[in-house]
CSV table of C-alpha atoms and ligand atoms in Angstrom, one decimal:
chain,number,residue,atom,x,y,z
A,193,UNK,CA,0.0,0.0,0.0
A,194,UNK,CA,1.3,3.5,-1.4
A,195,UNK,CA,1.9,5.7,2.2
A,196,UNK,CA,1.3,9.6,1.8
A,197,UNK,CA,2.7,11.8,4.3
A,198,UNK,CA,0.9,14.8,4.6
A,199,UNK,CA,1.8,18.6,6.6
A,200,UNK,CA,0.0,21.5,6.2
A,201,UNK,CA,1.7,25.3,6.1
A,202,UNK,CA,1.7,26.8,9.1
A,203,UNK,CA,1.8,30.9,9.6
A,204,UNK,CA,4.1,32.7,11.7
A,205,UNK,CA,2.7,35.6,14.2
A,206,UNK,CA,6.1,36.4,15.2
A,207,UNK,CA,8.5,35.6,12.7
A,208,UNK,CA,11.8,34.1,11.6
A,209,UNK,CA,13.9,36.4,9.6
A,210,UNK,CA,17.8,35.6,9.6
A,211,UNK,CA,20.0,33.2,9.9
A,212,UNK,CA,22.8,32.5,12.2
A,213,UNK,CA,24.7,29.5,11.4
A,214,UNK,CA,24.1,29.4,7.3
A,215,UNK,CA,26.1,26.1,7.2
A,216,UNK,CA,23.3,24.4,9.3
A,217,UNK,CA,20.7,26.6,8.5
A,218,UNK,CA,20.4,27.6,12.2
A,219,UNK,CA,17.8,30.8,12.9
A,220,UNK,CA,18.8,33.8,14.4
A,221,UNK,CA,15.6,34.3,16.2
A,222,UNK,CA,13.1,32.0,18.0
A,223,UNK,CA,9.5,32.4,16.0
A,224,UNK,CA,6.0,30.9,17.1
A,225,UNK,CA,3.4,30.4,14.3
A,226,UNK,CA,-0.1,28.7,14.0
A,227,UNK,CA,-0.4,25.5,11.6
A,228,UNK,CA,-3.3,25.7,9.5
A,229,UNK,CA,-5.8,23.0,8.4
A,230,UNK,CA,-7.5,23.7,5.4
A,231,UNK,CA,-4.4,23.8,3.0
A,232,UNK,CA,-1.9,20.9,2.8
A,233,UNK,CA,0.8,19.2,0.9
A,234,UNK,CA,1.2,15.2,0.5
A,235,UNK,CA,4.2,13.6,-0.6
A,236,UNK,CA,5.0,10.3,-1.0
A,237,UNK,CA,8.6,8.4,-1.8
A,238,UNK,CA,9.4,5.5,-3.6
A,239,UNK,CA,13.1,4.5,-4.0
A,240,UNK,CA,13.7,3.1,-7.4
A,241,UNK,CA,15.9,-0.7,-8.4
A,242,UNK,CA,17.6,0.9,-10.7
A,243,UNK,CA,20.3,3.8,-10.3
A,244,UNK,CA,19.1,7.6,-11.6
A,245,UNK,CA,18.7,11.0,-10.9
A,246,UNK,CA,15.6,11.9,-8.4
A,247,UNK,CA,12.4,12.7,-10.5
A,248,UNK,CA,9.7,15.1,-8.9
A,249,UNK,CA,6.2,15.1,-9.7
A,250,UNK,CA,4.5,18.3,-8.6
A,251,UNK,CA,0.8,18.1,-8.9
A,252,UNK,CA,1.1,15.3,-11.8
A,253,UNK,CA,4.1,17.4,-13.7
A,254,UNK,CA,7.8,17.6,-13.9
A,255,UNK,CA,9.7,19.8,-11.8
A,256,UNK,CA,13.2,20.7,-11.7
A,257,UNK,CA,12.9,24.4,-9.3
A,258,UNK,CA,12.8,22.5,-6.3
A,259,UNK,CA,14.5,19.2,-7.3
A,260,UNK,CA,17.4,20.5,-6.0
A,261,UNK,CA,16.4,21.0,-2.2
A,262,UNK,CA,14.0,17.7,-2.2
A,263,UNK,CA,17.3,15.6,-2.9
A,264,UNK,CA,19.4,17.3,-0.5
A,265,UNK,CA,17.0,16.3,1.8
A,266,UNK,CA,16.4,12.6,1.2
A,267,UNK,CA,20.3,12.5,1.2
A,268,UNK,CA,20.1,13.9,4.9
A,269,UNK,CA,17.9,10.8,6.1
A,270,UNK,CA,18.7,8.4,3.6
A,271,UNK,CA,22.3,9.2,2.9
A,272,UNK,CA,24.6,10.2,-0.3
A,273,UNK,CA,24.7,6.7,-2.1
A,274,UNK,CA,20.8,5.9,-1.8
A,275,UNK,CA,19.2,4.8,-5.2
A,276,UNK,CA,17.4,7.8,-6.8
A,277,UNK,CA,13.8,8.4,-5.6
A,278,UNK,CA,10.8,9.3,-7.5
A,279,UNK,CA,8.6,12.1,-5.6
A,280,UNK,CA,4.8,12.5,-5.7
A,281,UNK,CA,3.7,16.0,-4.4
A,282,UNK,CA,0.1,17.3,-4.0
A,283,UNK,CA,-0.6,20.6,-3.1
A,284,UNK,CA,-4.0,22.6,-2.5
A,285,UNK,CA,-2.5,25.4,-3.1
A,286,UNK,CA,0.1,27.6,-5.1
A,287,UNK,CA,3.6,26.7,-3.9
A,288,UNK,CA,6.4,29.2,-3.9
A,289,UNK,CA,4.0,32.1,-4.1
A,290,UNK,CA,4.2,33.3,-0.2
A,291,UNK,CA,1.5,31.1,1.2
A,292,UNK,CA,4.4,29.1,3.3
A,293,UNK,CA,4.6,25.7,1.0
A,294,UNK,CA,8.2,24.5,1.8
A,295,UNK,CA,7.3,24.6,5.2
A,296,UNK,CA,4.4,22.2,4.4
A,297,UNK,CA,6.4,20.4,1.6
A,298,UNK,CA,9.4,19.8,3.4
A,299,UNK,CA,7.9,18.5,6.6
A,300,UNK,CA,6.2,16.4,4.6
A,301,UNK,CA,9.2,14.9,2.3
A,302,UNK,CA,11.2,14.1,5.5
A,303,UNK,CA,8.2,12.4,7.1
A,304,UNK,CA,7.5,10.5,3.9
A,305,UNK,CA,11.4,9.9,3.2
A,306,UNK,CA,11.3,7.9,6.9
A,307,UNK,CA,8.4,6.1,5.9
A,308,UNK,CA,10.5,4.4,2.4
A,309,UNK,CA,13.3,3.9,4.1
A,310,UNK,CA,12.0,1.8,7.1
A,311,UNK,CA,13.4,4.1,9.5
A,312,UNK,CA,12.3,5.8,12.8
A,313,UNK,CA,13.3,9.1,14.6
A,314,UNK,CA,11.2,11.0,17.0
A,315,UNK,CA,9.3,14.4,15.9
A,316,UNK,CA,11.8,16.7,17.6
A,317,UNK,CA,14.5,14.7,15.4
A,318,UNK,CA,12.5,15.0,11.9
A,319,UNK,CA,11.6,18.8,12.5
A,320,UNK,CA,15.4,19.5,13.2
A,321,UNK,CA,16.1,17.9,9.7
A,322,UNK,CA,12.8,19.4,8.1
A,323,UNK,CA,14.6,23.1,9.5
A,324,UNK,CA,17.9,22.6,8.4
A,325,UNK,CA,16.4,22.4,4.5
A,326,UNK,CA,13.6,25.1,5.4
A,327,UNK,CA,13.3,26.8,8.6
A,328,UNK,CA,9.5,27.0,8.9
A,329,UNK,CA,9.4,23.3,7.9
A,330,UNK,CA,10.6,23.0,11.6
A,331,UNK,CA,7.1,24.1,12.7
A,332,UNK,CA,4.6,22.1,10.3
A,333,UNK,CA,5.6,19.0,12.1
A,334,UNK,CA,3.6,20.5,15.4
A,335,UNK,CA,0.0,21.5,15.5
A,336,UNK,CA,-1.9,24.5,16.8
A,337,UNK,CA,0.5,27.4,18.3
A,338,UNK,CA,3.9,26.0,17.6
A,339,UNK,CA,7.2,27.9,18.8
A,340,UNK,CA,10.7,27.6,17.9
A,341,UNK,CA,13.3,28.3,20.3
A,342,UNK,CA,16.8,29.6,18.3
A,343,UNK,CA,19.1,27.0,21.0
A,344,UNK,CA,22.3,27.3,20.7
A,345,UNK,CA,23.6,23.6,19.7
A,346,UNK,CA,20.3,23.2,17.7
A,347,UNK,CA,16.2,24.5,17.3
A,348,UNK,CA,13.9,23.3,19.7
A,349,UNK,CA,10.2,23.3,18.6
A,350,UNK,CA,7.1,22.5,20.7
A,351,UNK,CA,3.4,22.9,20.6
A,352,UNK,CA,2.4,24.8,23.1
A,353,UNK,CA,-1.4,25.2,22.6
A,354,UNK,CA,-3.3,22.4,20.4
A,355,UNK,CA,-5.8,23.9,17.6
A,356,UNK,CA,-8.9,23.2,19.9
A,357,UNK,CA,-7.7,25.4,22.7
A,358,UNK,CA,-8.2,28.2,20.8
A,359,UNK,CA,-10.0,28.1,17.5
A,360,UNK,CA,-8.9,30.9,15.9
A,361,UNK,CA,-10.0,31.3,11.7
A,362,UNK,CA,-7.2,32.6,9.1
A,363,UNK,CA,-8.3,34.1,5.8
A,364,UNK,CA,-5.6,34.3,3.0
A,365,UNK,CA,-6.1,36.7,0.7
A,366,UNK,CA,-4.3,35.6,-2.7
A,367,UNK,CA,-2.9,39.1,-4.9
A,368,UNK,CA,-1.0,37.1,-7.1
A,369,UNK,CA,0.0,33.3,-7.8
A,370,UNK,CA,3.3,33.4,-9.5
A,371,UNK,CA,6.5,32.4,-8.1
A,372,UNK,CA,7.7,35.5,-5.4
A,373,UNK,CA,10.7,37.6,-6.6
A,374,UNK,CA,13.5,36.2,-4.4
A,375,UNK,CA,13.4,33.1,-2.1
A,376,UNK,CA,12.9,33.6,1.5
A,377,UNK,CA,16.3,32.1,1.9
A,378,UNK,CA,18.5,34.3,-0.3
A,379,UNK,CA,16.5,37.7,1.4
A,380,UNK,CA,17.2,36.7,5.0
A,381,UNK,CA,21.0,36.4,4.6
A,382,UNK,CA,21.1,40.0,2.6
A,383,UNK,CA,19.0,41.5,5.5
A,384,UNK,CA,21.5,40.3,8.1
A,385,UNK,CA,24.5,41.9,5.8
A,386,UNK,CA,23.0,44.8,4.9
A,387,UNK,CA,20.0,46.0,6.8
A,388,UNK,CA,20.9,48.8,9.3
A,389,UNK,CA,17.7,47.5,11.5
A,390,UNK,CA,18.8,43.9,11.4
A,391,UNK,CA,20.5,43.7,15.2
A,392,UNK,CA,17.4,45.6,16.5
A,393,UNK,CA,15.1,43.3,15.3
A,394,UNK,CA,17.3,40.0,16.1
A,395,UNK,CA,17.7,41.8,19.9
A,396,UNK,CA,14.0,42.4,20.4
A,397,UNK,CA,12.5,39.2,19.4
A,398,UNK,CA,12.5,37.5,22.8
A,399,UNK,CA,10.1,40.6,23.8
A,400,UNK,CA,7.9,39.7,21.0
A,401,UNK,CA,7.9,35.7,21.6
A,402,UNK,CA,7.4,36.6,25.3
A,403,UNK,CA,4.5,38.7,24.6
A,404,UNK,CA,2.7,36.1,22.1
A,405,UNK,CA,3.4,33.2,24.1
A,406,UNK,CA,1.6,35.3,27.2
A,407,UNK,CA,-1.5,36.3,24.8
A,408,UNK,CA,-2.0,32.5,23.5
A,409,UNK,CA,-1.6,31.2,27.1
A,410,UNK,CA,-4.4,34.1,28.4
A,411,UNK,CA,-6.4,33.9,25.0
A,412,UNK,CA,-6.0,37.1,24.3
A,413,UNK,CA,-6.5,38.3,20.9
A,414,UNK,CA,-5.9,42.0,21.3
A,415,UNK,CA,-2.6,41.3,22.8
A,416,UNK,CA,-1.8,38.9,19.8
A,417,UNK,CA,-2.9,41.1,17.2
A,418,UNK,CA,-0.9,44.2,18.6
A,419,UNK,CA,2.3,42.2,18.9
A,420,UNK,CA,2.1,39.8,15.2
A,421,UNK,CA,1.3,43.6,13.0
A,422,UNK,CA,4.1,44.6,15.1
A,423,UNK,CA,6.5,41.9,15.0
A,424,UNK,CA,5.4,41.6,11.2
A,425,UNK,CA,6.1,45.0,10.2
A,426,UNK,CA,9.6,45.4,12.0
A,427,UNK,CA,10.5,42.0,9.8
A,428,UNK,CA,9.3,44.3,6.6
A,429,UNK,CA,11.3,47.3,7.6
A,430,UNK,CA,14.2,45.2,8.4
A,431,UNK,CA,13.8,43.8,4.6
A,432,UNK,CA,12.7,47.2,3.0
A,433,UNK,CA,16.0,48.9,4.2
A,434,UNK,CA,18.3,45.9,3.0
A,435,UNK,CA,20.2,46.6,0.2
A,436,UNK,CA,19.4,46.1,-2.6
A,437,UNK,CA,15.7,47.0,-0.6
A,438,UNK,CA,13.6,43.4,-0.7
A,439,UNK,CA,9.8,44.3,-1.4
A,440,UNK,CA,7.5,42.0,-1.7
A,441,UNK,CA,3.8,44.0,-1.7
A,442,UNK,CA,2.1,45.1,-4.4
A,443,UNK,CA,-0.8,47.6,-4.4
A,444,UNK,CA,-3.3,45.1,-3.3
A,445,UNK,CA,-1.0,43.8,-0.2
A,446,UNK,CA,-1.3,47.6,0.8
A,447,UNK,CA,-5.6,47.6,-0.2
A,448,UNK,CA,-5.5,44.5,1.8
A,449,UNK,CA,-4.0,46.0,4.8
A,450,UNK,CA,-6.9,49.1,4.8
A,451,UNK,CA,-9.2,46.4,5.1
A,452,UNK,CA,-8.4,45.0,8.1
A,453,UNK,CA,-7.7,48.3,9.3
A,454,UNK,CA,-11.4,49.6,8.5
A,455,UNK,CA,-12.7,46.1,10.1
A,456,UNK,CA,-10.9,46.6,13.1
A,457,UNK,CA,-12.0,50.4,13.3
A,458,UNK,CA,-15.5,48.7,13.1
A,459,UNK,CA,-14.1,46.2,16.0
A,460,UNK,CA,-14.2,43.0,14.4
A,461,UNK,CA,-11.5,41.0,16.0
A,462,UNK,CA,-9.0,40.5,13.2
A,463,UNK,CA,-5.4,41.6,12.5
A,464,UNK,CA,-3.3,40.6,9.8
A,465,UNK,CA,0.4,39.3,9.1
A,466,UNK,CA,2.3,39.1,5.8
A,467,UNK,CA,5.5,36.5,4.8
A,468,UNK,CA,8.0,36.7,2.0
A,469,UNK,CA,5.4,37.4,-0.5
A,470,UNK,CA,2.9,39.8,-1.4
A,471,UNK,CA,-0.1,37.6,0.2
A,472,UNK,CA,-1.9,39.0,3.5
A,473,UNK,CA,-3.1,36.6,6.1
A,474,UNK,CA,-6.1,37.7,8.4
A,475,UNK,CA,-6.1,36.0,11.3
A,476,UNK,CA,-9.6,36.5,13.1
A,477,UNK,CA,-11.7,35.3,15.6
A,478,UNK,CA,-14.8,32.8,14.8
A,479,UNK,CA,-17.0,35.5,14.8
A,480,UNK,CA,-15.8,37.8,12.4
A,481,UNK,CA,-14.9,35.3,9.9
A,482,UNK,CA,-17.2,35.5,7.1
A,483,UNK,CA,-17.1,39.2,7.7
A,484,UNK,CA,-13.3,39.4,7.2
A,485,UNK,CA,-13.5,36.9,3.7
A,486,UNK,CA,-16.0,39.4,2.0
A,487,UNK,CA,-14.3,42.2,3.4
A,488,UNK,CA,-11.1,40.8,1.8
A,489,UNK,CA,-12.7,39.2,-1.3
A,490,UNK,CA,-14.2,42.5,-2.0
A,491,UNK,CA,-11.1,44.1,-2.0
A,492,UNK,CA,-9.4,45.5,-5.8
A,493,UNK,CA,-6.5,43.2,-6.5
A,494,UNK,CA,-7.6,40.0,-4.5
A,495,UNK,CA,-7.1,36.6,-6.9
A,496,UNK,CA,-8.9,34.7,-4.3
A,497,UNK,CA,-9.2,33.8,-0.7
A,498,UNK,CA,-8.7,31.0,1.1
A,499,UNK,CA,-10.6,30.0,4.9
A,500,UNK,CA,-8.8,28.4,7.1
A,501,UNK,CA,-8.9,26.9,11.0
A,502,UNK,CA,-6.3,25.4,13.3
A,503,UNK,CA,-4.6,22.1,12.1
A,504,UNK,CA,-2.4,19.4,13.5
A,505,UNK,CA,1.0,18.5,12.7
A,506,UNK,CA,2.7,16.3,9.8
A,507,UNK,CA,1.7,12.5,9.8
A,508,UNK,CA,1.4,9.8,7.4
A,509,UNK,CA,-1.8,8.8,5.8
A,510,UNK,CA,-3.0,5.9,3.4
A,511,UNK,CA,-3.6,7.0,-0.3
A,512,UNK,CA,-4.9,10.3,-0.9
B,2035,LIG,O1,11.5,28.7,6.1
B,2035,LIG,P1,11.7,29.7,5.1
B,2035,LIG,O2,13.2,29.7,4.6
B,2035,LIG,O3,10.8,29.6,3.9
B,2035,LIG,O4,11.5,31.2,5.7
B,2035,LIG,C1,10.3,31.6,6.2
B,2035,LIG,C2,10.3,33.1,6.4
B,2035,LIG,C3,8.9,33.7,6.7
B,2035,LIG,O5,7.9,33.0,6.2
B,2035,LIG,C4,8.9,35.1,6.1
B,2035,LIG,C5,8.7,33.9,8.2
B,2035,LIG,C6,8.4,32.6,9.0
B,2035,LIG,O6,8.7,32.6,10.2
B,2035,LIG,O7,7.7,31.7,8.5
């Protein structure tokens, strides 16, 4: 029987932006992020008889862009003189485009590469692996509120509220599909050379976890919301004032922004966050869902939106 391994993105309220240790992929800063359920990637890995290059099937097609990274990653669990693999990916979603798939994807390749190679390792273990290919990968293998602690051997990750505890909704509104500019990756090591803000922002991060972490253990959403738009827009700055400058809004990021802005003077409970792309992410409570979709649907430059609650961590699943 064909085993799929399945993670879903997860969004970060207070965010990873820089790198310290670029041989091991090591964060500068801690981040904490919420793991969605409505959007997911499967993957699934079969090791082939006969010697090769990797192939990668993306949605039923060829593809080379990320080929790369996916075999640098079996290598890490299955070592450098494996047989070549053949990869099966399903996504609900565009990948690359800002809406957090390589955290998704790559949580998902290391759980499936364990799976077709007959071998075990504990989920602290795997998200350390997942991490040093994609640093938000680290995250997807944990559901609910998730936070990752920048050690200084190694990341430590932990759950530490499950999606039940507090059901919050996130809306996604799509302003464009393609590929973003310049990989999260690349950005976050020219910020940390070049950005005048960067040391600020790495120094004040343990504020913002501490803050977050408080509001998600007292449920409370005003205290989140103040410190993710913050914590957001200082990683923004930091990546605005790099150099070259790394921008990755367009009009309808900014369109997007007003509307939350006009819900909230209206006091819905919402508040938004953006990644390395020019998406925005509404996180909300229950109530104001549907209110924050057709606020956001409605809004000039919107593709499409996507609903989502609280979700669990990577696992492995039967079929699709
Ligand atoms: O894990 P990466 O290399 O794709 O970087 C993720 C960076 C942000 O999405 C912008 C922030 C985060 O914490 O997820």
């Amino acid at each position: 029987m064909k085993m799929w391994a399945q993670a879903q993105p997860n969004i970060a309220l207070v965010k990873y932006w820089g790198k310290r240790d670029l041989a091991r992929n090591l964060p500068a800063v801690g981040s904490l992020s919420i793991t969605l359920d409505a959007l997911y990637s499967r993957m699934s890995v079969d090791f082939l008889e006969n010697p090769g290059s990797d192939e990668l099937l993306l949605n039923g097609e060829s593809n080379t862009a990320m080929l790369p990274r996916v075999s640098m990653c079996i290598d890490r669990i299955a070592g450098n003189d494996r047989s070549a693999a053949r990869i099966q990916s399903e996504f609900n979603f565009p990948v690359a485009a800002g809406l957090a798939s390589s955290a998704s994807a790559f949580a998902a390749l290391v759980l499936a590469t364990y799976e077709a190679s007959g071998q075990t390792a504990d989920t602290l273990t795997m998200a350390r692996i997942a991490g040093s290919v994609s640093g938000s990968a680290a995250r997807s293998f944990y559901g609910g509120f998730v936070e990752l602690t920048a050690g200084s051997k190694d990341i430590d990750v932990e759950s530490i509220a499950d999606p039940e505890d507090w059901p919050l909704k996130v809306v996604v509104a799509v302003t464009e599909t393609g590929p973003k500019r310049l990989s999260s990756g690349e950005a976050m090591i020219r910020s940390g050379k070049t950005s005048p803000f960067y040391s600020s922002w790495v120094e004040r991060q343990a504020d913002d976890l501490a803050m977050a972490r408080e509001a998600v253990e007292k449920r409370d959403f005003e205290q989140l919301a103040v410190v993710s738009e913050h914590n957001c827009l200082k990683m923004h700055s930091v990546m605005w004032t790099s150099r070259p400058p790394i921008v990755y809004w367009n009009n309808a990021t900014l369109a997007c922004m007003e509307t939350v802005r006009d819900l909230q003077k209206r006091s819905e409970p919402v508040f938004f966050t953006i990644d390395a792309g020019p998406q925005l992410k509404a996180v909300c409570l229950p109530s104001a869902e549907e209110t924050v979709r057709d606020g956001l649907s409605q809004t000039d430059g919107v593709v499409t939106t996507y609903t989502s609650g609280l979700g669990y961590g990577a696992r492995v699943s039967e079929q699709l």
